[in-house]
CSV table of N, CA and C in Angstrom, one decimal:
chain,number,residue,atom,x,y,z
A,179,MET,N,21.8,-21.6,-1.3
A,179,MET,CA,21.6,-20.5,-2.3
A,179,MET,C,22.6,-19.6,-2.3
A,180,LYS,N,23.1,-19.1,-3.6
A,180,LYS,CA,24.3,-18.4,-3.4
A,180,LYS,C,23.8,-17.1,-3.8
A,181,ARG,N,24.8,-16.0,-2.8
A,181,ARG,CA,23.7,-14.6,-2.7
A,181,ARG,C,25.0,-14.0,-3.2
A,182,GLU,N,25.2,-12.8,-4.5
A,182,GLU,CA,26.2,-12.1,-4.7
A,182,GLU,C,25.8,-10.9,-4.9
A,183,VAL,N,26.8,-9.8,-4.7
A,183,VAL,CA,26.8,-8.7,-4.7
A,183,VAL,C,26.9,-8.2,-6.4
A,184,ILE,N,26.3,-7.5,-7.3
A,184,ILE,CA,26.6,-7.0,-8.4
A,184,ILE,C,27.0,-5.6,-8.2
A,185,VAL,N,27.9,-5.5,-9.1
A,185,VAL,CA,28.5,-3.7,-9.1
A,185,VAL,C,28.7,-3.6,-10.7
A,186,PRO,N,28.0,-2.3,-11.4
A,186,PRO,CA,28.0,-2.2,-12.5
A,186,PRO,C,29.9,-2.1,-13.1
A,187,ALA,N,30.0,-2.2,-14.5
A,187,ALA,CA,31.3,-2.0,-14.6
A,187,ALA,C,32.0,-1.0,-14.2
A,188,THR,N,31.3,0.4,-14.2
A,188,THR,CA,32.0,1.6,-13.9
A,188,THR,C,32.3,1.4,-12.3
A,189,GLY,N,32.3,0.5,-11.7
A,189,GLY,CA,32.8,-0.1,-10.2
A,189,GLY,C,32.3,0.5,-9.1
A,190,LEU,N,31.0,2.0,-9.7
A,190,LEU,CA,30.7,2.9,-8.5
A,190,LEU,C,29.6,2.6,-7.6
A,191,LEU,N,29.7,2.4,-6.4
A,191,LEU,CA,28.7,1.9,-5.4
A,191,LEU,C,27.8,3.1,-5.4
A,192,PRO,N,26.9,2.8,-4.7
A,192,PRO,CA,26.0,3.8,-3.9
A,192,PRO,C,26.3,4.8,-2.9
A,193,HIS,N,25.8,5.7,-3.0
A,193,HIS,CA,26.5,6.8,-1.6
A,193,HIS,C,25.6,6.4,-0.8
A,194,ARG,N,25.4,5.4,-0.7
A,194,ARG,CA,24.2,5.0,0.4
A,194,ARG,C,24.4,3.3,1.0
A,195,PRO,N,24.2,2.6,2.1
A,195,PRO,CA,24.5,1.7,2.5
A,195,PRO,C,23.4,0.4,1.8
A,196,TYR,N,23.9,0.1,0.8
A,196,TYR,CA,22.9,-0.9,0.0
A,196,TYR,C,23.8,-1.2,-1.2
A,197,SER,N,23.2,-2.4,-1.9
A,197,SER,CA,24.0,-2.8,-3.0
A,197,SER,C,23.2,-2.5,-4.3
A,198,PRO,N,24.2,-2.4,-5.5
A,198,PRO,CA,23.5,-1.8,-6.6
A,198,PRO,C,22.1,-3.0,-7.0
A,199,ALA,N,22.9,-4.4,-6.9
A,199,ALA,CA,22.0,-5.3,-6.8
A,199,ALA,C,22.6,-6.0,-6.5
A,200,ILE,N,21.2,-7.7,-6.0
A,200,ILE,CA,21.8,-8.8,-5.6
A,200,ILE,C,21.3,-9.8,-6.4
A,201,LEU,N,22.2,-10.6,-6.8
A,201,LEU,CA,21.8,-11.8,-7.6
A,201,LEU,C,21.8,-13.5,-6.6
A,202,VAL,N,20.6,-13.5,-6.8
A,202,VAL,CA,20.3,-14.9,-5.9
A,202,VAL,C,19.9,-16.1,-6.7
A,203,ASP,N,20.8,-16.9,-7.0
A,203,ASP,CA,20.3,-17.9,-7.8
A,203,ASP,C,20.4,-17.5,-9.3
A,204,ARG,N,19.1,-17.4,-10.0
A,204,ARG,CA,19.2,-16.8,-11.3
A,204,ARG,C,18.0,-15.2,-11.6
A,205,LEU,N,17.7,-15.0,-10.0
A,205,LEU,CA,16.7,-14.1,-9.9
A,205,LEU,C,17.9,-12.8,-9.3
A,206,LEU,N,17.5,-11.6,-10.1
A,206,LEU,CA,18.3,-10.5,-10.0
A,206,LEU,C,17.5,-9.4,-9.1
A,207,PHE,N,18.1,-8.9,-8.4
A,207,PHE,CA,17.1,-7.8,-7.2
A,207,PHE,C,18.2,-6.7,-7.8
A,208,VAL,N,17.4,-5.5,-8.5
A,208,VAL,CA,18.0,-4.4,-8.7
A,208,VAL,C,17.5,-3.5,-8.1
A,209,SER,N,18.3,-2.7,-7.4
A,209,SER,CA,17.5,-1.2,-6.3
A,209,SER,C,17.2,-0.5,-6.9
A,210,GLY,N,16.7,0.5,-6.5
A,210,GLY,CA,16.0,1.7,-6.8
A,210,GLY,C,17.1,2.5,-7.6
A,211,HIS,N,16.9,3.0,-8.6
A,211,HIS,CA,17.7,3.8,-9.4
A,211,HIS,C,17.2,4.8,-10.1
A,212,THR,N,17.5,5.9,-10.0
A,212,THR,CA,17.0,7.6,-10.2
A,212,THR,C,17.8,8.3,-11.3
A,213,GLY,N,17.4,9.1,-12.2
A,213,GLY,CA,18.0,9.7,-13.2
A,213,GLY,C,19.1,10.6,-12.8
A,214,SER,N,20.0,10.0,-12.2
A,214,SER,CA,21.5,10.8,-11.8
A,214,SER,C,22.2,10.4,-12.5
A,215,ASP,N,23.0,10.8,-12.8
A,215,ASP,CA,24.5,10.4,-13.7
A,215,ASP,C,25.4,9.9,-12.6
A,216,PRO,N,25.8,8.6,-12.9
A,216,PRO,CA,26.3,7.5,-11.9
A,216,PRO,C,27.7,8.6,-10.8
A,217,VAL,N,28.4,9.1,-12.0
A,217,VAL,CA,29.7,10.2,-11.3
A,217,VAL,C,29.4,11.3,-10.7
A,218,THR,N,28.6,12.5,-11.9
A,218,THR,CA,28.6,13.5,-11.1
A,218,THR,C,27.2,13.7,-10.2
A,219,ARG,N,26.3,12.7,-10.4
A,219,ARG,CA,25.2,13.1,-9.4
A,219,ARG,C,23.9,14.0,-10.0
A,220,GLU,N,24.6,14.5,-11.1
A,220,GLU,CA,23.3,15.8,-11.5
A,220,GLU,C,22.3,14.8,-12.2
A,221,PHE,N,21.1,15.7,-12.4
A,221,PHE,CA,20.3,15.2,-12.8
A,221,PHE,C,19.4,16.1,-13.5
A,222,SER,N,18.5,16.1,-14.6
A,222,SER,CA,17.5,17.1,-15.5
A,222,SER,C,16.3,17.3,-14.7
A,223,SER,N,16.0,18.3,-14.6
A,223,SER,CA,14.6,18.5,-13.8
A,223,SER,C,13.0,17.9,-15.0
A,224,ASP,N,13.6,17.3,-16.0
A,224,ASP,CA,12.6,16.5,-16.5
A,224,ASP,C,12.5,15.2,-16.5
A,225,ALA,N,11.3,14.9,-16.2
A,225,ALA,CA,10.7,13.3,-15.7
A,225,ALA,C,10.8,12.6,-16.8
A,226,ARG,N,11.2,13.4,-18.1
A,226,ARG,CA,11.1,11.9,-19.4
A,226,ARG,C,13.2,11.9,-19.5
A,227,GLU,N,13.8,12.8,-19.1
A,227,GLU,CA,15.2,12.6,-18.9
A,227,GLU,C,15.2,11.7,-18.0
A,228,GLN,N,15.0,11.8,-16.8
A,228,GLN,CA,15.2,10.9,-15.5
A,228,GLN,C,14.8,9.7,-15.4
A,229,THR,N,13.8,9.8,-16.3
A,229,THR,CA,13.1,8.3,-16.6
A,229,THR,C,14.3,7.0,-17.7
A,230,ARG,N,14.8,8.0,-18.3
A,230,ARG,CA,15.6,7.5,-19.5
A,230,ARG,C,17.0,7.4,-19.1
A,231,LEU,N,17.4,8.1,-18.0
A,231,LEU,CA,19.0,7.6,-17.4
A,231,LEU,C,18.7,6.8,-16.2
A,232,ALA,N,17.8,6.5,-15.6
A,232,ALA,CA,17.5,6.0,-14.8
A,232,ALA,C,17.2,4.3,-15.4
A,233,PHE,N,16.9,4.0,-16.2
A,233,PHE,CA,16.9,2.8,-17.4
A,233,PHE,C,18.5,3.0,-17.7
A,234,GLU,N,18.9,3.5,-18.0
A,234,GLU,CA,20.3,3.2,-18.3
A,234,GLU,C,21.3,3.2,-17.2
A,235,ASN,N,21.1,3.4,-16.0
A,235,ASN,CA,21.5,2.8,-14.9
A,235,ASN,C,21.6,1.8,-14.5
A,236,ILE,N,20.0,1.1,-14.8
A,236,ILE,CA,20.0,-0.2,-14.4
A,236,ILE,C,20.2,-0.7,-15.8
A,237,GLU,N,20.3,-0.3,-16.8
A,237,GLU,CA,21.2,-1.7,-17.9
A,237,GLU,C,22.7,-1.6,-17.7
A,238,ALA,N,23.2,-0.9,-17.0
A,238,ALA,CA,24.6,-1.1,-16.6
A,238,ALA,C,24.7,-1.7,-15.4
A,239,VAL,N,23.8,-2.3,-14.5
A,239,VAL,CA,23.5,-3.0,-13.7
A,239,VAL,C,23.2,-4.6,-14.2
A,240,LEU,N,22.5,-4.9,-15.2
A,240,LEU,CA,21.7,-5.9,-15.4
A,240,LEU,C,23.3,-6.5,-16.5
A,241,LYS,N,23.6,-5.3,-17.1
A,241,LYS,CA,25.0,-5.9,-17.8
A,241,LYS,C,25.7,-6.6,-17.2
A,242,ALA,N,26.1,-6.1,-15.9
A,242,ALA,CA,27.5,-6.4,-15.3
A,242,ALA,C,26.7,-8.0,-14.7
A,243,ALA,N,25.5,-8.1,-14.7
A,243,ALA,CA,25.1,-9.7,-13.9
A,243,ALA,C,24.8,-10.7,-15.2
A,244,GLY,N,25.0,-10.4,-16.2
A,244,GLY,CA,24.9,-11.1,-17.8
A,244,GLY,C,23.7,-10.9,-18.0
A,245,ALA,N,22.8,-10.0,-17.6
A,245,ALA,CA,21.6,-9.6,-18.1
A,245,ALA,C,21.0,-8.6,-19.1
A,246,SER,N,20.0,-8.6,-19.5
A,246,SER,CA,19.4,-7.3,-20.1
A,246,SER,C,17.9,-6.7,-20.1
A,247,MET,N,17.2,-5.8,-20.4
A,247,MET,CA,16.6,-5.5,-20.3
A,247,MET,C,15.1,-6.3,-20.6
A,248,ALA,N,15.4,-7.0,-21.4
A,248,ALA,CA,14.6,-8.3,-21.8
A,248,ALA,C,14.6,-9.3,-21.0
A,249,ASP,N,15.4,-9.3,-20.0
A,249,ASP,CA,15.4,-10.4,-19.0
A,249,ASP,C,14.4,-9.6,-17.5
A,250,VAL,N,14.2,-8.5,-17.9
A,250,VAL,CA,13.4,-7.9,-16.4
A,250,VAL,C,11.6,-8.6,-16.6
A,251,VAL,N,11.5,-9.1,-15.1
A,251,VAL,CA,10.2,-9.6,-15.1
A,251,VAL,C,9.1,-8.8,-14.5
A,252,LYS,N,9.8,-7.9,-13.7
A,252,LYS,CA,8.8,-7.0,-12.6
A,252,LYS,C,9.8,-5.6,-12.4
A,253,ALA,N,8.9,-4.6,-12.6
A,253,ALA,CA,9.4,-3.2,-12.6
A,253,ALA,C,8.6,-2.3,-11.7
A,254,THR,N,9.3,-1.6,-10.6
A,254,THR,CA,8.4,-0.5,-9.6
A,254,THR,C,9.1,0.4,-10.3
A,255,VAL,N,8.0,1.5,-10.3
A,255,VAL,CA,8.4,2.9,-10.5
A,255,VAL,C,7.8,3.6,-9.3
A,256,PHE,N,8.8,4.3,-9.1
A,256,PHE,CA,8.6,5.9,-7.6
A,256,PHE,C,8.5,7.0,-8.4
A,257,MET,N,6.9,7.7,-8.2
A,257,MET,CA,7.1,9.0,-9.1
A,257,MET,C,6.3,10.3,-7.7
A,258,THR,N,7.4,11.3,-7.4
A,258,THR,CA,6.7,12.2,-6.7
A,258,THR,C,5.4,12.7,-7.3
A,259,ASP,N,5.2,13.0,-8.6
A,259,ASP,CA,4.1,13.6,-9.0
A,259,ASP,C,3.2,13.3,-10.3
A,260,MET,N,2.5,12.0,-10.2
A,260,MET,CA,2.3,11.1,-11.3
A,260,MET,C,1.3,12.2,-12.1
A,261,ALA,N,0.4,12.7,-11.8
A,261,ALA,CA,-0.6,13.7,-12.2
A,261,ALA,C,0.3,14.5,-13.6
A,262,ALA,N,1.6,15.2,-13.2
A,262,ALA,CA,2.5,15.7,-14.0
A,262,ALA,C,3.3,15.0,-14.9
A,263,ASP,N,3.7,13.9,-14.5
A,263,ASP,CA,4.7,13.3,-14.8
A,263,ASP,C,5.0,11.6,-15.5
A,264,PHE,N,3.8,11.2,-15.3
A,264,PHE,CA,3.0,10.1,-15.8
A,264,PHE,C,3.1,9.5,-17.4
A,265,SER,N,2.6,10.3,-17.9
A,265,SER,CA,2.6,10.1,-19.4
A,265,SER,C,4.1,10.4,-19.9
A,266,ALA,N,4.9,11.0,-19.3
A,266,ALA,CA,6.0,11.0,-20.2
A,266,ALA,C,7.1,9.7,-19.2
A,267,MET,N,7.2,9.6,-18.3
A,267,MET,CA,7.3,7.8,-17.7
A,267,MET,C,6.8,7.0,-18.4
A,268,ASN,N,5.7,7.2,-18.7
A,268,ASN,CA,5.3,5.8,-19.1
A,268,ASN,C,5.7,5.7,-20.9
A,269,GLU,N,6.0,7.0,-21.7
A,269,GLU,CA,6.4,6.8,-22.9
A,269,GLU,C,8.0,6.4,-22.9
A,270,VAL,N,8.7,6.8,-22.3
A,270,VAL,CA,10.0,6.6,-22.0
A,270,VAL,C,9.9,4.7,-21.9
A,271,PHE,N,9.1,4.5,-20.7
A,271,PHE,CA,8.9,2.8,-20.2
A,271,PHE,C,8.7,2.2,-21.5
A,272,LYS,N,7.7,2.4,-22.3
A,272,LYS,CA,7.3,1.6,-23.5
A,272,LYS,C,8.1,1.6,-24.1
A,273,SER,N,9.4,2.5,-24.8
A,273,SER,CA,10.7,2.5,-25.8
A,273,SER,C,11.1,1.8,-25.2
A,274,VAL,N,11.6,1.6,-23.7
A,274,VAL,CA,12.4,0.6,-23.0
A,274,VAL,C,11.8,-1.1,-23.6
A,275,PHE,N,10.5,-1.2,-23.4
A,275,PHE,CA,10.1,-2.2,-23.5
A,275,PHE,C,9.0,-2.2,-24.2
A,276,PRO,N,9.1,-2.0,-25.6
A,276,PRO,CA,8.1,-2.1,-26.7
A,276,PRO,C,7.2,-3.4,-26.7
A,277,ASP,N,7.6,-4.5,-26.3
A,277,ASP,CA,7.3,-6.2,-26.4
A,277,ASP,C,7.6,-6.6,-25.3
A,278,SER,N,6.2,-7.4,-25.1
A,278,SER,CA,6.3,-8.4,-23.8
A,278,SER,C,6.8,-7.3,-22.8
A,279,PRO,N,5.8,-6.3,-22.4
A,279,PRO,CA,6.7,-5.6,-20.8
A,279,PRO,C,6.4,-6.6,-19.6
A,280,PRO,N,7.3,-6.2,-18.7
A,280,PRO,CA,7.5,-7.0,-17.7
A,280,PRO,C,6.1,-6.4,-16.6
A,281,ALA,N,5.6,-7.3,-15.5
A,281,ALA,CA,4.9,-6.6,-14.7
A,281,ALA,C,4.9,-5.3,-14.0
A,282,ARG,N,4.5,-4.8,-14.0
A,282,ARG,CA,4.7,-3.1,-13.4
A,282,ARG,C,3.9,-2.9,-12.3
A,283,SER,N,4.1,-2.0,-11.2
A,283,SER,CA,3.4,-1.2,-10.0
A,283,SER,C,4.3,0.4,-10.2
A,284,THR,N,3.4,1.0,-10.0
A,284,THR,CA,3.9,2.9,-10.3
A,284,THR,C,2.8,3.2,-8.9
A,285,VAL,N,3.8,3.8,-8.2
A,285,VAL,CA,3.3,4.4,-6.8
A,285,VAL,C,4.0,5.8,-6.6
A,286,GLY,N,3.0,6.4,-6.3
A,286,GLY,CA,3.2,7.7,-6.1
A,286,GLY,C,3.4,8.1,-4.7
A,287,VAL,N,4.5,9.0,-4.6
A,287,VAL,CA,5.3,9.1,-3.4
A,287,VAL,C,5.7,10.5,-3.0
A,288,ALA,N,5.7,10.8,-1.7
A,288,ALA,CA,6.0,12.4,-1.6
A,288,ALA,C,7.2,13.0,-1.7
A,289,HIS,N,8.3,12.0,-1.8
A,289,HIS,CA,9.9,12.5,-1.6
A,289,HIS,C,10.2,11.7,-2.1
A,290,LEU,N,11.4,11.7,-3.4
A,290,LEU,CA,12.5,10.3,-3.4
A,290,LEU,C,14.0,10.7,-2.5
A,291,ALA,N,14.6,10.4,-2.8
A,291,ALA,CA,16.3,10.6,-1.7
A,291,ALA,C,16.6,12.3,-1.9
A,292,ARG,N,16.7,12.5,-3.0
A,292,ARG,CA,17.2,13.9,-3.0
A,292,ARG,C,16.3,15.0,-4.0
A,293,PRO,N,16.2,16.1,-3.0
A,293,PRO,CA,15.1,17.0,-3.6
A,293,PRO,C,15.5,17.2,-5.4
A,294,GLY,N,14.0,17.1,-5.8
A,294,GLY,CA,14.3,17.5,-7.5
A,294,GLY,C,14.0,16.3,-8.1
A,295,LEU,N,14.1,15.1,-7.4
A,295,LEU,CA,14.4,13.9,-8.2
A,295,LEU,C,13.1,13.4,-8.0
A,296,LYS,N,12.5,12.9,-9.5
A,296,LYS,CA,11.0,12.9,-9.8
A,296,LYS,C,10.7,11.2,-9.8
A,297,VAL,N,11.5,10.4,-10.6
A,297,VAL,CA,11.2,9.2,-10.4
A,297,VAL,C,12.2,8.2,-10.0
A,298,GLU,N,12.1,7.2,-9.5
A,298,GLU,CA,13.1,5.9,-9.2
A,298,GLU,C,12.4,4.6,-9.9
A,299,ILE,N,13.4,3.6,-10.3
A,299,ILE,CA,13.2,2.7,-10.9
A,299,ILE,C,13.7,1.3,-10.1
A,300,GLU,N,13.1,0.4,-9.6
A,300,GLU,CA,13.9,-1.0,-9.3
A,300,GLU,C,13.2,-2.1,-10.0
A,301,VAL,N,13.5,-2.9,-10.4
A,301,VAL,CA,13.6,-4.0,-10.9
A,301,VAL,C,13.9,-5.5,-10.4
A,302,VAL,N,13.4,-6.8,-11.1
A,302,VAL,CA,13.9,-8.0,-10.8
A,302,VAL,C,13.4,-8.4,-12.0
A,303,ALA,N,14.7,-9.2,-12.4
A,303,ALA,CA,15.2,-9.8,-13.4
A,303,ALA,C,15.9,-11.5,-13.4
A,304,MET,N,15.5,-12.1,-14.6
A,304,MET,CA,15.8,-13.3,-14.3
A,304,MET,C,17.3,-13.7,-15.2
A,305,VAL,N,18.1,-13.7,-14.3
A,305,VAL,CA,19.4,-13.8,-15.3
A,305,VAL,C,19.6,-15.3,-16.1
A,306,GLY,N,20.1,-15.1,-16.9
A,306,GLY,CA,20.2,-16.5,-18.1
A,306,GLY,C,18.8,-16.7,-18.4
A,307,SER,N,17.9,-16.5,-18.6
A,307,SER,CA,16.8,-16.6,-19.3
A,307,SER,C,16.8,-16.6,-21.2
A,308,GLY,N,17.7,-16.1,-21.6
A,308,GLY,CA,18.0,-15.9,-22.9
A,308,GLY,C,17.2,-15.2,-23.5
A,309,GLY,N,16.8,-14.1,-22.7
A,309,GLY,CA,15.5,-13.2,-23.3
A,309,GLY,C,16.3,-12.1,-24.5
């Protein structure tokens, strides 16, 4: 099995000791992405906007691997306040995956990597699926 590190076109690596994604054969494991700007690391306090930007960050990694959102087979969403922010996240999720959404788990967590972050999303995609 071949294992390849995938880095988005920006060339930016995370500020932590992990890869943006790992491709093993045709399976792409995308690390958790938050709704922070990849260059400035700034983020909105709005869960809807954080979710939207998290998906933009994920999409950049998918593109670097030759995949798209249509190739996502599993998503895991981590949220710090599901009671307050679930419907906003879900609204964005539905717009990103309008047809045949991937399998999904949504998990409530006490904290994310930086104070103020509300949403983190990781995905698994099938590269070359023609989605």
